[in-house]
Short mmCIF file of C-alpha atoms and ligand atoms in Angstrom, two decimals:
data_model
loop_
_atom_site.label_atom_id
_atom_site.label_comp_id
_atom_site.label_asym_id
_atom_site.label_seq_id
_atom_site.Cartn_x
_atom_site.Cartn_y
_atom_site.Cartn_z
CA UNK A 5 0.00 0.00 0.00
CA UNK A 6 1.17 3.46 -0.46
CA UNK A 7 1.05 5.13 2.93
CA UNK A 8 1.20 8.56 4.67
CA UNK A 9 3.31 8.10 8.61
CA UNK A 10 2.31 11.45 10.53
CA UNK A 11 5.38 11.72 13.11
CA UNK A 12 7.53 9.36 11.35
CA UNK A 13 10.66 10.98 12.61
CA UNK A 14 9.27 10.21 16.04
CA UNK A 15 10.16 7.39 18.35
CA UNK A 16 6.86 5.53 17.45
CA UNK A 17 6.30 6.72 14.18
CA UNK A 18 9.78 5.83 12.66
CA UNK A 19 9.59 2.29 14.52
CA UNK A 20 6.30 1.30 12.35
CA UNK A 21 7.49 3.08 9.62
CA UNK A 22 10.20 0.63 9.36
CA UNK A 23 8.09 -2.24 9.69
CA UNK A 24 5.49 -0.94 7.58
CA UNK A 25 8.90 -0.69 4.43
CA UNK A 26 9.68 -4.13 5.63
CA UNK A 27 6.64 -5.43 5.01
CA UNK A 28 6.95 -3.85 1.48
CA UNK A 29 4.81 -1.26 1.77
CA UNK A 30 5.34 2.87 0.24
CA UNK A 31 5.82 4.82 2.86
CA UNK A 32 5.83 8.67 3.15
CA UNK A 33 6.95 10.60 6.25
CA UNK A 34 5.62 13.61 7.37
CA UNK A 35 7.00 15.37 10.19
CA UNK A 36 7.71 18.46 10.92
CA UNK A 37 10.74 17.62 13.67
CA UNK A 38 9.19 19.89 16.35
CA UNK A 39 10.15 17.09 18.60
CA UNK A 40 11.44 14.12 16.07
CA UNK A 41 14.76 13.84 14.38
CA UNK A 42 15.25 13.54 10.62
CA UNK A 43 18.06 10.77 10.72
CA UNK A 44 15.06 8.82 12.21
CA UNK A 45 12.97 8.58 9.19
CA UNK A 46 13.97 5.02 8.10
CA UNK A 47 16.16 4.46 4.50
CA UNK A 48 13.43 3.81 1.65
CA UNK A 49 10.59 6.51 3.36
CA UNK A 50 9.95 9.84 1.51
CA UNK A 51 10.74 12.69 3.76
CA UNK A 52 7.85 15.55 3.89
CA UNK A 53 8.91 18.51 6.45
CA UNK A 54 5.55 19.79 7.65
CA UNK A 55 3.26 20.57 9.65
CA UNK A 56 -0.20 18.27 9.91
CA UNK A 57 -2.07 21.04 9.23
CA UNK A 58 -0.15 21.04 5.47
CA UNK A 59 -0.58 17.30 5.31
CA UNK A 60 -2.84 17.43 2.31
CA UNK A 61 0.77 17.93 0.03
CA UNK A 62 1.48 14.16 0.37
CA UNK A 63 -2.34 12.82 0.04
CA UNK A 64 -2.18 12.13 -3.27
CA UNK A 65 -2.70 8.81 -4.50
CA UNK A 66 -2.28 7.34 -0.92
CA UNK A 67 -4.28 4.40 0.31
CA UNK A 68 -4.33 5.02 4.57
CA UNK A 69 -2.39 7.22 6.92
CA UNK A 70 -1.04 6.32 10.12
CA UNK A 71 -1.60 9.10 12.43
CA UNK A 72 1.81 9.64 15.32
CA UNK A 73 2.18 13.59 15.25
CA UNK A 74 1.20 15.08 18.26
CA UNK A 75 2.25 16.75 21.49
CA UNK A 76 2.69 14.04 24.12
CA UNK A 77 3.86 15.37 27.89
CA UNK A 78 1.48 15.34 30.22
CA UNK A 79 2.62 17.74 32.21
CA UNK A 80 3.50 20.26 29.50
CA UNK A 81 -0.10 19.62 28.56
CA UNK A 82 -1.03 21.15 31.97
CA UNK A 83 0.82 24.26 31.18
CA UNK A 84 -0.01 25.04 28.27
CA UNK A 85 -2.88 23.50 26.86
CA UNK A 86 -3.82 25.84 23.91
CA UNK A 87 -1.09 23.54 22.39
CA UNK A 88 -2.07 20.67 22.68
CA UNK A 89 -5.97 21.54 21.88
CA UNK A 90 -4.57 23.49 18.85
CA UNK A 91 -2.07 20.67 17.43
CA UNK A 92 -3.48 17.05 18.22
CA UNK A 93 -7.33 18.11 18.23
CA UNK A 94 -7.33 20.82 15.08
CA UNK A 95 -4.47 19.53 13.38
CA UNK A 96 -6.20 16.20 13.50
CA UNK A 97 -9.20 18.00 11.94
CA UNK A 98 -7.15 19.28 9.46
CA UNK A 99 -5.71 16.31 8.46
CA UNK A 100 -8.92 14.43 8.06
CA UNK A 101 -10.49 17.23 6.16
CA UNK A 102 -7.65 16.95 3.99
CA UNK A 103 -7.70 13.05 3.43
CA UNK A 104 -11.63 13.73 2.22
CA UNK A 105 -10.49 16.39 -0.18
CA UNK A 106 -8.02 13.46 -1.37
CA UNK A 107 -9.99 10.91 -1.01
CA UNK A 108 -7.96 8.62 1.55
CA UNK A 109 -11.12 6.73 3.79
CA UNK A 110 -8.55 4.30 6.25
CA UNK A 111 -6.68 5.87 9.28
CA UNK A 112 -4.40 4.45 12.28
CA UNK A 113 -4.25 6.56 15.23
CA UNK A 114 -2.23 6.85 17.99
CA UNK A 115 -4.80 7.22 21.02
CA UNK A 116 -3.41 6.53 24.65
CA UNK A 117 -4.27 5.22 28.09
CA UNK A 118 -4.50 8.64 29.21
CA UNK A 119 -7.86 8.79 28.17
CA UNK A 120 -9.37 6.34 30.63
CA UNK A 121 -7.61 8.86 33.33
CA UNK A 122 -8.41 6.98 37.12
CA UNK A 123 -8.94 3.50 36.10
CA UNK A 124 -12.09 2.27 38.51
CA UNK A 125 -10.54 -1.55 38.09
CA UNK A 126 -7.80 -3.03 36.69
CA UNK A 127 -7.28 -4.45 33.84
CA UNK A 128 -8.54 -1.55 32.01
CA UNK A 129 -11.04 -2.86 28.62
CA UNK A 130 -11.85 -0.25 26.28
CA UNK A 131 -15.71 -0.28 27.45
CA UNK A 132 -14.61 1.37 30.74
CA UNK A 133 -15.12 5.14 31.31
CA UNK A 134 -13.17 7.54 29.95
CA UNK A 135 -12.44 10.30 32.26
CA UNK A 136 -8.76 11.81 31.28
CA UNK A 137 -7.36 13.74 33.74
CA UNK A 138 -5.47 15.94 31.74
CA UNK A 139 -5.71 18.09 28.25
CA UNK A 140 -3.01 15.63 26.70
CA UNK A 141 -5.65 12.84 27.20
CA UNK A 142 -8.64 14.74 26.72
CA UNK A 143 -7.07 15.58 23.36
CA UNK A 144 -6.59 12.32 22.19
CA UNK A 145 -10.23 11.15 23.38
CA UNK A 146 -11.55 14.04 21.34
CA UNK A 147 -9.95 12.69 18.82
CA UNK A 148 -11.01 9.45 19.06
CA UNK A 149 -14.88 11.11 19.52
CA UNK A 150 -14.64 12.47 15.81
CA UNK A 151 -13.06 9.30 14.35
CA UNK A 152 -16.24 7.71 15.39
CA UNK A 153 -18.69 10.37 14.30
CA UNK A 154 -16.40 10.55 10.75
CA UNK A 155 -16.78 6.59 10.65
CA UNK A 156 -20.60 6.87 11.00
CA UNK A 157 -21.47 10.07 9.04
CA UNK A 158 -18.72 9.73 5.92
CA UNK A 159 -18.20 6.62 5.87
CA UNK A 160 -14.60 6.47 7.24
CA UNK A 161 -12.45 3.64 8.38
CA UNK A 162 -10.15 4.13 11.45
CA UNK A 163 -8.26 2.11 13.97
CA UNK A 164 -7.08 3.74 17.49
CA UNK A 165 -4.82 2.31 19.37
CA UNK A 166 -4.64 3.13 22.70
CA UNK A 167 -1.23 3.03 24.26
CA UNK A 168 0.06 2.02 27.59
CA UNK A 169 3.75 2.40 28.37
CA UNK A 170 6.06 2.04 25.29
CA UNK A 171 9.82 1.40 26.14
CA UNK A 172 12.69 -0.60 24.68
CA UNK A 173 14.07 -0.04 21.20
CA UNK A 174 13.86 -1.72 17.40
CA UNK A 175 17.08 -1.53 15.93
CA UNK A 176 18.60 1.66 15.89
CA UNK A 177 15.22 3.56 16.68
CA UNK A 178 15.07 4.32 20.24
CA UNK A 179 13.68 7.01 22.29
CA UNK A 180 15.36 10.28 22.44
CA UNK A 181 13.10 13.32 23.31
CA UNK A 182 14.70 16.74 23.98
CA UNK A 183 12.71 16.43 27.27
CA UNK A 184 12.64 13.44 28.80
CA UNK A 185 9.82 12.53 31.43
CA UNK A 186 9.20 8.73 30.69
CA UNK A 187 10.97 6.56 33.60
CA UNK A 188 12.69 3.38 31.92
CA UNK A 189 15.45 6.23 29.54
CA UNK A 190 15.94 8.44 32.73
CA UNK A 191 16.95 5.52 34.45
CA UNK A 192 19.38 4.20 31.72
CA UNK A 193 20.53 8.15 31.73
CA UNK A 194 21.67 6.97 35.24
CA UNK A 195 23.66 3.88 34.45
CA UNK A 196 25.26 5.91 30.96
CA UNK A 197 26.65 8.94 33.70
CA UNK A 198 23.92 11.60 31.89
CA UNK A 199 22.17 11.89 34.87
CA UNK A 200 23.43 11.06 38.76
CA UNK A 201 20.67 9.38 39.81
CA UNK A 202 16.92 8.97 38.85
CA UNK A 203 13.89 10.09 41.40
CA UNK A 204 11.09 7.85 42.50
CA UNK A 205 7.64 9.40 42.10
CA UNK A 206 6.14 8.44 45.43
CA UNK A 207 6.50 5.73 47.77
CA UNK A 208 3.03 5.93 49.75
CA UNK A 209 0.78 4.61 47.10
CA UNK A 210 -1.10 1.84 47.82
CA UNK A 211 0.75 -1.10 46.07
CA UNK A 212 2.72 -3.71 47.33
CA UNK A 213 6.05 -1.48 47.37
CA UNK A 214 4.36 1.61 47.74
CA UNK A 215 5.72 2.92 44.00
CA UNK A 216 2.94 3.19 41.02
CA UNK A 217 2.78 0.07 38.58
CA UNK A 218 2.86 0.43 34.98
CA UNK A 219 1.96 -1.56 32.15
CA UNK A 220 5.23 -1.66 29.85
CA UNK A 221 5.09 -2.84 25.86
CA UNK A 222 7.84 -3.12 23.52
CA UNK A 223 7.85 -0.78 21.11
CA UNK A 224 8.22 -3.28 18.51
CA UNK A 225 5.09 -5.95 19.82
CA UNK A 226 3.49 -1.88 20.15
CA UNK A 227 4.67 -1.09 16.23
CA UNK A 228 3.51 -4.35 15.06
CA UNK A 229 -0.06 -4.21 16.33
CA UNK A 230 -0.43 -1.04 13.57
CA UNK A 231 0.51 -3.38 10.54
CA UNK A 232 -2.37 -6.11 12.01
CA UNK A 233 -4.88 -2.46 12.68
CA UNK A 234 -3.93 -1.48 8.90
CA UNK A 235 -5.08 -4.62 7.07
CA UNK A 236 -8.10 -4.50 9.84
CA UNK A 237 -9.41 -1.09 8.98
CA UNK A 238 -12.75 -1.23 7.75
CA UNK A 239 -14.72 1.50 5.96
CA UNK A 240 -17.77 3.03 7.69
CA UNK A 241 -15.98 1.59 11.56
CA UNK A 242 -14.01 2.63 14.23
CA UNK A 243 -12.64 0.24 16.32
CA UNK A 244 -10.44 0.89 19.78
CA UNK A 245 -7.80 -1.53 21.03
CA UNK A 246 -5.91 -1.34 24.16
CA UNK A 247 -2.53 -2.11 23.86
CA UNK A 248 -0.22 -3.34 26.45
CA UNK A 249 1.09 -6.49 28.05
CA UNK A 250 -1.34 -7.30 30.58
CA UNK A 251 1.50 -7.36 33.58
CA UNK A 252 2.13 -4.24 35.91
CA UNK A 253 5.49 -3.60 37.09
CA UNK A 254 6.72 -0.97 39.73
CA UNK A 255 8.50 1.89 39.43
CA UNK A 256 11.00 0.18 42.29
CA UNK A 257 11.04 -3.27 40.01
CA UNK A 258 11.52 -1.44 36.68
CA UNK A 259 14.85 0.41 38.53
CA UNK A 260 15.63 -3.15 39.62
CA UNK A 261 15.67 -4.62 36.33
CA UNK A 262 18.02 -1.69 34.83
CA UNK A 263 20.34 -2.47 37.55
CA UNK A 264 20.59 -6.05 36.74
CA UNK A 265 20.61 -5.47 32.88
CA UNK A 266 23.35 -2.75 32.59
CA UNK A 267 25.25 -3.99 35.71
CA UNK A 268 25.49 -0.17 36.95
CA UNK A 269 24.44 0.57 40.65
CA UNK A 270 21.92 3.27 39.47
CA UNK A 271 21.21 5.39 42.84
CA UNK A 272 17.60 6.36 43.26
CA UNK A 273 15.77 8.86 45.63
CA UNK A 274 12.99 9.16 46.84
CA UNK A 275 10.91 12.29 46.21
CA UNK A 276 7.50 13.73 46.29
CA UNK A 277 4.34 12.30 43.70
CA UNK A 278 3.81 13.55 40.55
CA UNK A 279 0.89 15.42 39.93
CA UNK A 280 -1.79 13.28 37.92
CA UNK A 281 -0.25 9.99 37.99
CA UNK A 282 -2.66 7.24 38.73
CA UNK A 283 -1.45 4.29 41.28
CA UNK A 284 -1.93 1.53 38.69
CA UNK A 285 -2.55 1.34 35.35
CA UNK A 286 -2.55 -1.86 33.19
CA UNK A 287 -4.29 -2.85 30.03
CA UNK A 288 -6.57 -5.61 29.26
CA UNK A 289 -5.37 -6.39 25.12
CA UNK A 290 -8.08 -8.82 24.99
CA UNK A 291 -9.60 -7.03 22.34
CA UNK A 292 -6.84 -6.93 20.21
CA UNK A 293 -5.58 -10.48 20.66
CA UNK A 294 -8.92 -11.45 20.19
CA UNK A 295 -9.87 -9.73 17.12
CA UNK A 296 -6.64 -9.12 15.37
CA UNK A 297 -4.59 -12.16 16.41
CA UNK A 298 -1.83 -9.57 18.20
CA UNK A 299 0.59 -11.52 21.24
CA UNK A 300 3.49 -9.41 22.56
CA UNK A 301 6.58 -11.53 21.33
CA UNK A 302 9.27 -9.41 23.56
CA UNK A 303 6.75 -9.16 26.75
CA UNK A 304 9.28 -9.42 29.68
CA UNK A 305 10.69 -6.39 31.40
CA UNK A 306 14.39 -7.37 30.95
CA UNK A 307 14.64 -7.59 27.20
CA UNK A 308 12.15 -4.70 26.83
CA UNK A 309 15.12 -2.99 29.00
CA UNK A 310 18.07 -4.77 27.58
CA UNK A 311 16.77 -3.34 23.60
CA UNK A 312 16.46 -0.06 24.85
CA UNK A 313 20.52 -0.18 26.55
CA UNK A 314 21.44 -2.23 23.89
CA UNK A 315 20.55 1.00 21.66
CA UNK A 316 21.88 3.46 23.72
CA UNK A 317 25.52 1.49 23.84
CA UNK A 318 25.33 1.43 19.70
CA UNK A 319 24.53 5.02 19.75
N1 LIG B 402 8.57 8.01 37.20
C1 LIG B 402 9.51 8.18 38.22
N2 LIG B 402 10.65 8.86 37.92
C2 LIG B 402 10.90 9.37 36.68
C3 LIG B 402 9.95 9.18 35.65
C4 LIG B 402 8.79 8.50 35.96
O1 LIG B 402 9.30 7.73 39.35
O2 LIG B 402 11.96 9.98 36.47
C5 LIG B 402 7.35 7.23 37.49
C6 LIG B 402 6.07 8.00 37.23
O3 LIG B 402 5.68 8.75 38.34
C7 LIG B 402 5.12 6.85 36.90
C8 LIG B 402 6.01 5.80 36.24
O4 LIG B 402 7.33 6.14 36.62
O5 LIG B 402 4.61 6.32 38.09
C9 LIG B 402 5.93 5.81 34.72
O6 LIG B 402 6.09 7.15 34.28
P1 LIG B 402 6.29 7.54 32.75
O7 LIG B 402 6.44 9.01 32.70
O8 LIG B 402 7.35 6.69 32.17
O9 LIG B 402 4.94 7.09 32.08
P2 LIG B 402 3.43 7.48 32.44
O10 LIG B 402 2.81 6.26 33.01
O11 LIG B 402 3.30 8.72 33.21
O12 LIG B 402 2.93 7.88 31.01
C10 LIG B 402 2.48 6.98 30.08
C11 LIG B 402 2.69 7.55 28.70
C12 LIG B 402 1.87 8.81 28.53
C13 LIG B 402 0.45 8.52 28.84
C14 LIG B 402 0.35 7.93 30.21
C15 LIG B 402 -1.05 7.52 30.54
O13 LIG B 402 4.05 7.84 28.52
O14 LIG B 402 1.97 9.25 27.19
O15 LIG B 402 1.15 6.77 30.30
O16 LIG B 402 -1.29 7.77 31.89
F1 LIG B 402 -0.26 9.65 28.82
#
């Protein structure tokens, strides 16, 4: 198929962007590296520098797009979220006006577990409420609102996929954000001598070490579930699939692991919650194993954790 990858130069975006050329597909990036990096977008893509809201330049003759760009920190979605309203809600808009005025009826999205917010049971299916507690979530849920009114109304096919925590690596794609705020690369900033030591979020929350549990997926089980969501895409539907590995792990296990896998001592300390994050979050991927045959190949911690050092020490 001849494709369109929104925030290909991304850490997500350029991971299924290789599959998707591995798999023999045409693949055009568009990015405008606001946060990605151009040496990300893989060998074989086209490389579009632009902004979503100019997407409809590389519409032509393409058969789906796969939808990455966006702003993604929640907390910098606290701050300042005319940003995040203006970029992943209207540039969304823009880009699905766009794909009318060219035609293109299939989408992949990248939707997130921030928009169940507080999770009333664990683990969470994509029937349970969705109450984000923040405007990066409630962005994406928008989002995912319109897909489903486009689906009815115009006849649209779309796919969101609703993210839990992505780590590890594919390759030479790994995560490298300007900022970084996700806990498995500021721990490996430890053990590489970037950073002197990582802080814990909390240690009163109720779990069994007092530190909040998170459902981590391998970026390339995560990047594979878009080629299965692709050939899945149905005109006139939108489906949602969870995606994660079923299995929480604490932020006290997860620093355990990168001690064991990089062999560094990796001091931690303890400091003060972070505003918003829930206790425990984990994902039911029923759905999605169910309907679209998906199974996490790389599931445990340590090699999600050893691909993601394994990258940084080939860096
Ligand atoms: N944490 C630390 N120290 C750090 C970084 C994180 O203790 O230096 C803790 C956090 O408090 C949290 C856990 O590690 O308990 C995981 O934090 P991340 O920032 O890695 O990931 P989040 O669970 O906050 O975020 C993920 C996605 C978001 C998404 C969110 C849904 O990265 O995009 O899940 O709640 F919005």
């Amino acid at each position: 198929m001849r494709l369109l990858v929104t925030g290909g130069a991304g850490y997500i975006g350029s991971v299924v962007a290789a599959q998707l050329i591995e798999a023999g597909h045409e693949v055009t990036v568009l990015d405008d590296l606001s946060t990605g990096h151009e040496d990300a977008v893989p060998e074989g893509a086209r490389f579009v520098r632009a902004d979503i809201a100019e997407a409809g330049q590389a519409l032509d003759g393409v058969d789906a797009v796969l939808h990455f760009a966006a702003k993604s920190l929640v907390g910098e979605s606290v701050q300042q979220p005319e940003r995040y309203w203006a970029n992943n809600l209207g540039g969304t808009l823009a880009l699905l006006d766009a794909m009318r005025e060219h035609d293109v009826h299939r989408i992949v999205f990248s939707s997130t577990a921030a928009t169940y917010g507080e999770p009333e049971r664990t683990p969470i299916e994509e029937t349970d409420p969705t109450r984000p507690t923040n405007p990066y979530g409630a962005t994406k849920l928008a989002v995912d609102s319109a897909l489903t009114a486009y689906a009815e109304q115009r006849g649209l096919g779309a796919v969101s996929l609703r993210y839990f925590n992505v780590a590890g690596a594919y390759g030479r794609y790994r995560e490298r954000h300007a900022v970084e705020t996700h806990l498995i690369p500021n721990v490996l900033k430890v053990a590489t001598g970037e950073r002197e030591s990582v802080s814990v979020f909390g240690t009163d929350y109720p779990t069994p070490d007092g530190t909040c549990i998170r459902d981590y997926i391998h970026v390339a089980d995560l990047a594979r579930a878009h080629l299965l969501a692709l050939d899945a895409v149905t005109p006139g539907r939108h489906e949602i699939y969870n995606l994660g590995n079923g299995t929480g792990f604490s932020v006290q296990e997860v620093i355990d692991v990168c001690r064991e896998v990089t062999g560094h001592e990796i001091p931690a300390v303890v400091g003060e919650r972070r505003p918003g994050d829930p206790a425990v979050l984990v994902a039911s991927s029923a759905k999605i194993q169910r309907e679209l045959g998906w199974k996490a190949e790389r599931a445990a911690l340590r090699d999600i954790v050893a691909d993601a050092w394994g990258a940084l020490s080939r860096k």
